CSV table of C-alpha atoms in Angstrom, one decimal:
chain,number,residue,atom,x,y,z
A,1,UNK,CA,24.0,13.5,-16.2
A,2,UNK,CA,21.7,13.6,-19.2
A,3,UNK,CA,19.0,12.0,-17.1
A,4,UNK,CA,19.3,14.7,-14.4
A,5,UNK,CA,19.2,17.4,-17.1
A,6,UNK,CA,16.1,15.8,-18.7
A,7,UNK,CA,14.5,15.5,-15.2
A,8,UNK,CA,15.1,19.1,-14.4
A,9,UNK,CA,13.9,20.3,-17.8
A,10,UNK,CA,10.8,18.1,-17.6
A,11,UNK,CA,9.8,19.1,-14.0
A,12,UNK,CA,9.8,22.9,-14.2
A,13,UNK,CA,9.5,25.4,-11.4
A,14,UNK,CA,6.3,24.3,-9.7
A,15,UNK,CA,7.4,20.7,-9.3
A,16,UNK,CA,10.8,21.7,-8.2
A,17,UNK,CA,9.3,23.8,-5.5
A,18,UNK,CA,7.1,21.0,-4.3
A,19,UNK,CA,10.0,18.6,-4.2
A,20,UNK,CA,12.2,21.0,-2.3
A,21,UNK,CA,9.4,21.6,0.3
A,22,UNK,CA,8.9,17.9,0.8
A,23,UNK,CA,12.7,17.3,1.1
A,24,UNK,CA,12.9,20.2,3.5
A,25,UNK,CA,10.1,18.9,5.7
A,26,UNK,CA,11.7,15.5,5.8
A,27,UNK,CA,15.1,16.9,6.6
A,28,UNK,CA,13.8,19.2,9.3
A,29,UNK,CA,11.7,16.4,10.9
A,30,UNK,CA,14.8,14.1,10.8
A,31,UNK,CA,17.0,16.7,12.3
A,32,UNK,CA,14.4,17.5,15.0
A,33,UNK,CA,14.2,13.9,16.0
A,34,UNK,CA,18.0,13.5,15.9
A,35,UNK,CA,18.6,16.4,18.3
A,36,UNK,CA,16.0,14.9,20.6
A,37,UNK,CA,12.5,16.2,19.9
A,38,UNK,CA,11.1,12.8,20.7
A,39,UNK,CA,13.3,11.9,23.6
A,40,UNK,CA,14.4,15.4,24.8
A,41,UNK,CA,12.9,14.9,28.2
A,42,UNK,CA,15.4,13.9,30.9
A,43,UNK,CA,15.2,10.2,31.9
A,44,UNK,CA,13.7,11.1,35.2
A,45,UNK,CA,10.8,12.9,33.6
A,46,UNK,CA,7.4,11.2,34.0
A,47,UNK,CA,6.4,9.2,31.0
A,48,UNK,CA,3.7,10.6,28.8
A,49,UNK,CA,2.4,7.1,28.4
A,50,UNK,CA,0.0,6.1,31.3
A,51,UNK,CA,0.3,2.8,33.2
A,52,UNK,CA,-1.7,0.0,31.6
A,53,UNK,CA,-5.2,-0.4,32.7
A,54,UNK,CA,-6.2,-2.3,35.8
A,55,UNK,CA,-7.6,-5.1,33.6
A,56,UNK,CA,-4.2,-5.6,31.8
A,57,UNK,CA,-3.4,-8.8,33.7
A,58,UNK,CA,-6.7,-10.4,32.8
A,59,UNK,CA,-5.9,-12.3,29.6
A,60,UNK,CA,-9.5,-12.1,28.4
A,61,UNK,CA,-10.1,-8.5,29.2
A,62,UNK,CA,-8.9,-7.1,25.9
A,63,UNK,CA,-10.9,-9.4,23.7
A,64,UNK,CA,-13.0,-6.5,22.1
A,65,UNK,CA,-9.8,-4.9,21.0
A,66,UNK,CA,-8.6,-8.1,19.3
A,67,UNK,CA,-12.1,-8.5,17.7
A,68,UNK,CA,-12.0,-4.9,16.5
A,69,UNK,CA,-8.6,-5.3,14.8
A,70,UNK,CA,-9.6,-8.4,12.9
A,71,UNK,CA,-13.0,-7.1,11.9
A,72,UNK,CA,-11.5,-3.8,10.6
A,73,UNK,CA,-8.7,-5.5,8.8
A,74,UNK,CA,-11.0,-8.0,7.1
A,75,UNK,CA,-13.6,-5.4,6.4
A,76,UNK,CA,-11.1,-3.2,4.7
A,77,UNK,CA,-9.8,-6.0,2.5
A,78,UNK,CA,-13.2,-7.3,1.5
A,79,UNK,CA,-14.4,-3.8,0.8
A,80,UNK,CA,-11.4,-3.1,-1.4
A,81,UNK,CA,-11.6,-6.4,-3.3
A,82,UNK,CA,-15.4,-5.7,-3.8
A,83,UNK,CA,-14.6,-2.2,-5.1
A,84,UNK,CA,-11.9,-3.6,-7.5
A,85,UNK,CA,-14.1,-6.4,-8.9
A,86,UNK,CA,-17.1,-4.0,-9.4
A,87,UNK,CA,-14.9,-1.4,-11.1
A,88,UNK,CA,-13.3,-4.0,-13.3
A,89,UNK,CA,-16.8,-5.3,-14.4
A,90,UNK,CA,-18.0,-1.8,-15.1
A,91,UNK,CA,-14.9,-1.0,-17.1
A,92,UNK,CA,-15.1,-4.2,-19.0
A,93,UNK,CA,-18.7,-3.4,-19.9
A,94,UNK,CA,-17.7,0.1,-21.1
A,95,UNK,CA,-14.8,-1.3,-23.1
A,96,UNK,CA,-17.1,-3.8,-24.8
A,97,UNK,CA,-19.6,-1.2,-25.7
A,98,UNK,CA,-17.0,1.1,-27.1
A,99,UNK,CA,-15.5,-1.8,-29.1
A,100,UNK,CA,-19.0,-2.6,-30.5
A,101,UNK,CA,-19.5,1.1,-31.4
A,102,UNK,CA,-16.1,1.2,-33.2
A,103,UNK,CA,-16.9,-2.0,-35.0
A,104,UNK,CA,-20.2,-0.7,-36.3
A,105,UNK,CA,-18.4,2.6,-37.4
A,106,UNK,CA,-15.7,0.7,-39.3
A,107,UNK,CA,-18.3,-1.5,-41.0
A,108,UNK,CA,-20.3,1.5,-42.0
A,109,UNK,CA,-17.2,3.2,-43.4
A,110,UNK,CA,-16.2,0.1,-45.3
A,111,UNK,CA,-19.8,-0.2,-46.7
A,112,UNK,CA,-19.8,3.5,-47.9
A,113,UNK,CA,-16.3,3.0,-49.5
A,114,UNK,CA,-17.4,-0.1,-51.4
A,115,UNK,CA,-20.6,1.7,-52.6
A,116,UNK,CA,-18.6,4.7,-53.8
B,1,UNK,CA,-1.7,7.4,-38.6
B,2,UNK,CA,-3.5,4.3,-39.5
B,3,UNK,CA,-5.8,3.0,-36.8
B,4,UNK,CA,-5.4,-0.5,-35.6
B,5,UNK,CA,-8.4,-2.8,-36.1
B,6,UNK,CA,-10.7,-3.2,-33.2
B,7,UNK,CA,-10.6,-6.9,-33.6
B,8,UNK,CA,-7.2,-6.7,-31.9
B,9,UNK,CA,-6.9,-6.1,-28.2
B,10,UNK,CA,-6.1,-2.5,-27.3
B,11,UNK,CA,-2.9,-3.4,-25.5
B,12,UNK,CA,-1.1,-6.6,-24.9
B,13,UNK,CA,-2.4,-9.9,-26.2
B,14,UNK,CA,-5.0,-12.4,-25.1
B,15,UNK,CA,-2.2,-14.7,-24.0
B,16,UNK,CA,-0.9,-12.0,-21.7
B,17,UNK,CA,-4.4,-11.5,-20.2
B,18,UNK,CA,-5.0,-15.2,-19.6
B,19,UNK,CA,-1.5,-15.5,-18.0
B,20,UNK,CA,-2.4,-12.6,-15.7
B,21,UNK,CA,-5.8,-14.3,-14.9
B,22,UNK,CA,-4.1,-17.5,-14.0
B,23,UNK,CA,-1.6,-15.7,-11.8
B,24,UNK,CA,-4.4,-13.8,-10.1
B,25,UNK,CA,-6.6,-16.8,-9.5
B,26,UNK,CA,-3.5,-18.8,-8.2
B,27,UNK,CA,-2.5,-16.1,-5.8
B,28,UNK,CA,-6.1,-15.8,-4.5
B,29,UNK,CA,-6.3,-19.5,-3.8
B,30,UNK,CA,-2.9,-19.6,-2.2
B,31,UNK,CA,-3.6,-16.5,0.0
B,32,UNK,CA,-7.0,-17.9,1.1
B,33,UNK,CA,-5.5,-21.2,2.0
B,34,UNK,CA,-2.6,-19.5,3.9
B,35,UNK,CA,-5.0,-17.1,5.6
B,36,UNK,CA,-7.0,-20.1,6.9
B,37,UNK,CA,-3.7,-21.6,8.3
B,38,UNK,CA,-2.8,-18.3,9.8
B,39,UNK,CA,-6.1,-17.8,11.5
B,40,UNK,CA,-5.9,-21.4,12.9
B,41,UNK,CA,-2.4,-20.7,14.3
B,42,UNK,CA,-3.3,-17.3,15.7
B,43,UNK,CA,-6.5,-18.3,17.5
B,44,UNK,CA,-6.1,-22.1,18.2
B,45,UNK,CA,-2.4,-23.0,18.2
B,46,UNK,CA,-0.1,-20.2,19.5
B,47,UNK,CA,0.0,-19.7,23.3
B,48,UNK,CA,-1.4,-16.6,24.9
B,49,UNK,CA,1.3,-14.1,26.0
B,50,UNK,CA,1.5,-13.9,29.8
B,51,UNK,CA,1.7,-10.1,30.3
B,52,UNK,CA,-0.3,-8.8,27.4
B,53,UNK,CA,-3.0,-11.4,27.2
B,54,UNK,CA,-5.1,-11.9,24.1
B,55,UNK,CA,-4.4,-8.4,22.8
B,56,UNK,CA,-0.9,-9.7,21.9
B,57,UNK,CA,-2.5,-11.7,19.1
B,58,UNK,CA,-3.0,-8.3,17.3
B,59,UNK,CA,0.8,-8.6,16.8
B,60,UNK,CA,0.3,-11.3,14.1
B,61,UNK,CA,-1.7,-8.9,12.0
B,62,UNK,CA,0.0,-5.6,12.9
B,63,UNK,CA,3.6,-6.6,12.2
B,64,UNK,CA,2.9,-8.1,8.7
B,65,UNK,CA,0.8,-5.0,7.8
B,66,UNK,CA,3.8,-2.9,8.8
B,67,UNK,CA,6.1,-5.0,6.7
B,68,UNK,CA,3.8,-4.6,3.6
B,69,UNK,CA,3.5,-0.9,4.3
B,70,UNK,CA,7.2,-0.4,4.1
B,71,UNK,CA,7.6,-2.8,1.2
B,72,UNK,CA,5.0,-0.9,-0.8
B,73,UNK,CA,6.9,2.4,-0.7
B,74,UNK,CA,10.1,0.7,-1.9
B,75,UNK,CA,8.2,-0.9,-4.8
B,76,UNK,CA,6.6,2.5,-5.6
B,77,UNK,CA,10.0,4.1,-5.5
B,78,UNK,CA,11.7,1.5,-7.7
B,79,UNK,CA,8.8,1.5,-10.2
B,80,UNK,CA,8.9,5.3,-10.3
B,81,UNK,CA,12.6,5.3,-10.9
B,82,UNK,CA,12.2,2.9,-13.7
B,83,UNK,CA,9.5,5.0,-15.1
B,84,UNK,CA,11.7,8.1,-15.0
B,85,UNK,CA,14.6,6.2,-16.7
B,86,UNK,CA,12.6,4.3,-19.3
B,87,UNK,CA,9.5,6.4,-19.7
B,88,UNK,CA,7.5,3.1,-20.0
B,89,UNK,CA,3.8,3.2,-19.0
B,90,UNK,CA,3.9,-0.2,-17.3
B,91,UNK,CA,6.3,1.1,-14.6
B,92,UNK,CA,4.0,4.0,-13.9
B,93,UNK,CA,1.0,1.7,-13.7
B,94,UNK,CA,2.8,-0.5,-11.2
B,95,UNK,CA,3.8,2.5,-9.1
B,96,UNK,CA,0.2,3.9,-9.1
B,97,UNK,CA,-1.3,0.5,-8.2
B,98,UNK,CA,1.2,-0.1,-5.4
B,99,UNK,CA,0.7,3.4,-4.0
B,100,UNK,CA,-3.0,2.8,-3.7
B,101,UNK,CA,-2.3,-0.4,-1.9
B,102,UNK,CA,0.2,1.4,0.3
B,103,UNK,CA,-2.5,3.8,1.5
B,104,UNK,CA,-4.7,0.9,2.5
B,105,UNK,CA,-1.9,-0.9,4.3
B,106,UNK,CA,-0.5,2.2,6.0
B,107,UNK,CA,-4.0,3.1,7.2
B,108,UNK,CA,-4.5,-0.4,8.6
B,109,UNK,CA,-1.1,-0.2,10.4
B,110,UNK,CA,-2.1,3.1,12.1
B,111,UNK,CA,-5.6,1.8,13.0
B,112,UNK,CA,-4.5,-1.6,14.3
B,113,UNK,CA,-1.6,0.1,16.2
B,114,UNK,CA,-4.0,2.5,17.8
B,115,UNK,CA,-6.4,-0.3,18.9
B,116,UNK,CA,-3.5,-2.3,20.3
B,117,UNK,CA,-2.0,0.8,22.1
B,118,UNK,CA,-5.2,1.5,24.0
B,119,UNK,CA,-5.2,-1.6,26.2
B,120,UNK,CA,-1.4,-1.9,26.4
B,121,UNK,CA,-0.3,1.8,26.8
B,122,UNK,CA,-3.6,3.2,27.9
B,123,UNK,CA,-3.7,5.7,25.0
B,124,UNK,CA,-4.9,5.6,21.4
B,125,UNK,CA,-2.0,7.7,20.1
B,126,UNK,CA,1.3,9.1,21.3
B,127,UNK,CA,3.9,11.1,19.4
B,128,UNK,CA,6.3,8.2,19.5
B,129,UNK,CA,9.0,8.2,16.8
B,130,UNK,CA,7.9,5.0,15.2
B,131,UNK,CA,4.2,6.2,15.1
B,132,UNK,CA,5.1,9.6,13.8
B,133,UNK,CA,7.4,8.3,11.0
B,134,UNK,CA,4.6,5.8,10.0
B,135,UNK,CA,2.1,8.7,9.9
B,136,UNK,CA,4.6,10.6,7.6
B,137,UNK,CA,4.6,7.5,5.4
B,138,UNK,CA,0.8,7.6,5.2
B,139,UNK,CA,1.0,11.3,4.2
B,140,UNK,CA,3.6,10.5,1.5
B,141,UNK,CA,1.2,7.9,0.0
B,142,UNK,CA,-1.7,10.3,0.2
B,143,UNK,CA,0.4,13.1,-1.3
B,144,UNK,CA,1.5,10.8,-4.2
B,145,UNK,CA,-2.2,9.9,-5.0
B,146,UNK,CA,-3.3,13.6,-4.7
B,147,UNK,CA,-0.6,14.6,-7.1
B,148,UNK,CA,-1.8,11.9,-9.5
B,149,UNK,CA,-5.4,13.0,-9.1
B,150,UNK,CA,-5.1,16.8,-9.1
B,151,UNK,CA,-1.6,17.4,-10.5
B,152,UNK,CA,-0.9,18.1,-14.2
B,153,UNK,CA,-2.2,15.4,-16.5
B,154,UNK,CA,0.0,13.5,-18.9
B,155,UNK,CA,3.7,12.7,-18.4
B,156,UNK,CA,4.4,15.8,-16.3
B,157,UNK,CA,2.1,14.7,-13.5
B,158,UNK,CA,3.5,11.2,-13.6
B,159,UNK,CA,7.0,12.6,-13.3
B,160,UNK,CA,6.1,14.8,-10.3
B,161,UNK,CA,4.6,11.8,-8.5
B,162,UNK,CA,7.6,9.7,-9.3
B,163,UNK,CA,10.0,12.1,-7.7
B,164,UNK,CA,7.7,12.4,-4.6
B,165,UNK,CA,7.8,8.6,-4.4
B,166,UNK,CA,11.6,8.5,-4.6
B,167,UNK,CA,11.9,11.1,-1.8
B,168,UNK,CA,9.2,9.3,0.3
B,169,UNK,CA,11.1,6.0,0.2
B,170,UNK,CA,13.7,7.6,2.5
B,171,UNK,CA,11.1,7.2,5.2
B,172,UNK,CA,11.1,3.5,5.0
B,173,UNK,CA,14.5,2.8,6.7
B,174,UNK,CA,13.8,5.6,9.2
B,175,UNK,CA,10.7,3.7,10.4
B,176,UNK,CA,12.6,0.5,10.6
B,177,UNK,CA,15.5,2.0,12.6
B,178,UNK,CA,13.3,4.4,14.7
B,179,UNK,CA,13.5,2.1,17.8
B,180,UNK,CA,17.3,2.0,17.5
B,181,UNK,CA,17.8,5.7,17.0
B,182,UNK,CA,15.2,7.1,19.5
B,183,UNK,CA,13.7,6.2,22.8
B,184,UNK,CA,10.2,5.0,21.9
B,185,UNK,CA,7.3,3.2,23.4
B,186,UNK,CA,7.8,0.3,20.9
B,187,UNK,CA,10.1,-2.6,21.8
B,188,UNK,CA,13.7,-2.0,20.9
B,189,UNK,CA,13.6,-4.7,18.3
B,190,UNK,CA,10.8,-5.0,15.8
B,191,UNK,CA,10.6,-8.7,16.5
B,192,UNK,CA,11.8,-9.5,20.1
B,193,UNK,CA,14.7,-11.9,20.3
B,194,UNK,CA,13.1,-13.8,23.2
B,195,UNK,CA,10.0,-14.6,21.3
B,196,UNK,CA,8.7,-18.2,21.8
B,197,UNK,CA,9.3,-20.5,18.9
B,198,UNK,CA,5.5,-21.0,18.3
B,199,UNK,CA,5.0,-17.2,18.3
B,200,UNK,CA,7.9,-16.7,15.8
B,201,UNK,CA,6.6,-19.4,13.5
B,202,UNK,CA,3.1,-17.9,13.6
B,203,UNK,CA,4.5,-14.5,12.8
B,204,UNK,CA,6.5,-15.9,9.9
B,205,UNK,CA,3.4,-17.6,8.4
B,206,UNK,CA,1.4,-14.4,8.9
B,207,UNK,CA,4.1,-12.4,7.1
B,208,UNK,CA,4.2,-14.9,4.1
B,209,UNK,CA,0.3,-14.9,4.0
B,210,UNK,CA,0.1,-11.1,3.9
B,211,UNK,CA,2.8,-10.9,1.3
B,212,UNK,CA,0.9,-13.3,-0.9
B,213,UNK,CA,-2.3,-11.4,-0.3
B,214,UNK,CA,-0.5,-8.2,-1.2
B,215,UNK,CA,0.8,-9.8,-4.4
B,216,UNK,CA,-2.8,-10.8,-5.3
B,217,UNK,CA,-4.2,-7.3,-4.6
B,218,UNK,CA,-1.3,-5.8,-6.6
B,219,UNK,CA,-2.0,-8.0,-9.7
B,220,UNK,CA,-5.8,-7.2,-9.4
B,221,UNK,CA,-5.1,-3.4,-9.1
B,222,UNK,CA,-2.5,-3.5,-11.9
B,223,UNK,CA,-5.1,-5.3,-14.2
B,224,UNK,CA,-7.6,-2.6,-13.4
B,225,UNK,CA,-5.1,0.1,-14.2
B,226,UNK,CA,-4.5,-1.5,-17.6
B,227,UNK,CA,-8.2,-1.6,-18.2
B,228,UNK,CA,-8.3,2.1,-17.4
B,229,UNK,CA,-5.6,2.7,-20.0
B,230,UNK,CA,-7.4,0.6,-22.5
B,231,UNK,CA,-10.6,2.6,-21.9
B,232,UNK,CA,-8.7,5.9,-22.3
B,233,UNK,CA,-7.3,4.7,-25.6
B,234,UNK,CA,-10.7,3.6,-26.9
B,235,UNK,CA,-12.2,6.9,-25.9
B,236,UNK,CA,-9.5,8.7,-27.9
B,237,UNK,CA,-10.2,6.5,-30.9
B,238,UNK,CA,-14.0,7.1,-30.8
B,239,UNK,CA,-13.6,10.9,-30.2
């Protein structure tokens, strides 16, 4: 119970409102689907999904779609790994520069103390 | 408060960093080897499905991406809960890193699904229950990251995002059970029971491969998050 009190105290009005809204949207969408928003049409109603294309029976017909999926997936992974490694390198450089600056400042402070 | 010497690492120890590097390199090598095996199985070994043709091979990427997308939101929720309970920074870093990966995987689920739907169903998108709940998952991930980017800074923003992640995790079982609860264009079972043994084995190998790749990306992103924390700490010291 202490945890819930702590959570409520820490979150405040604005966060509580956001959380309630998100919970409300999720609940309403779940209820809508439960009462049949997705399958509310009678079984005899025509499907909203058209028949497969005329080339569906040709095993090679959809090769460009397969190619597109693999290219997009691999492209996304490579781009993300490239972004991570570049960002890591940049941050490491910045960390090293800051450490050097701090080191120089500490040395200067130590020197001024020894002189005084 | 006395400042720590700059000769010491900002956080953690050098041993921790090298352990993480070994883990990262190991996961990269294993995931690359497994990916080569998966690609061989998908394109050279597994038979072509009779009705769907070559487009069915999208299945071996689409299903593992879906699995990782759902796994991610559970990891984000668990890490967020641990952060709320313990207040430790490492849990928040894990949740943030996983949420970013979750956006990527959820985007890929939607994109690969749309590309697969076009030749099979004849449409790029339909408001099917499984697709809609997956889109909701994508919005939850984006909402989480937007709160982190534009919400209050410090512990308050982290708490807001943690609670959103906990609520968002409710969507994961809904996606999984969508085909049981509603009439959808997807097959009734996520993995059909009459799947040929070669196809099932290829799918299992693909799922393992993507899980290892996910683990590698998570370690990499978590390391970057730690570097960001180190940098913030150094900026505070130099200010």
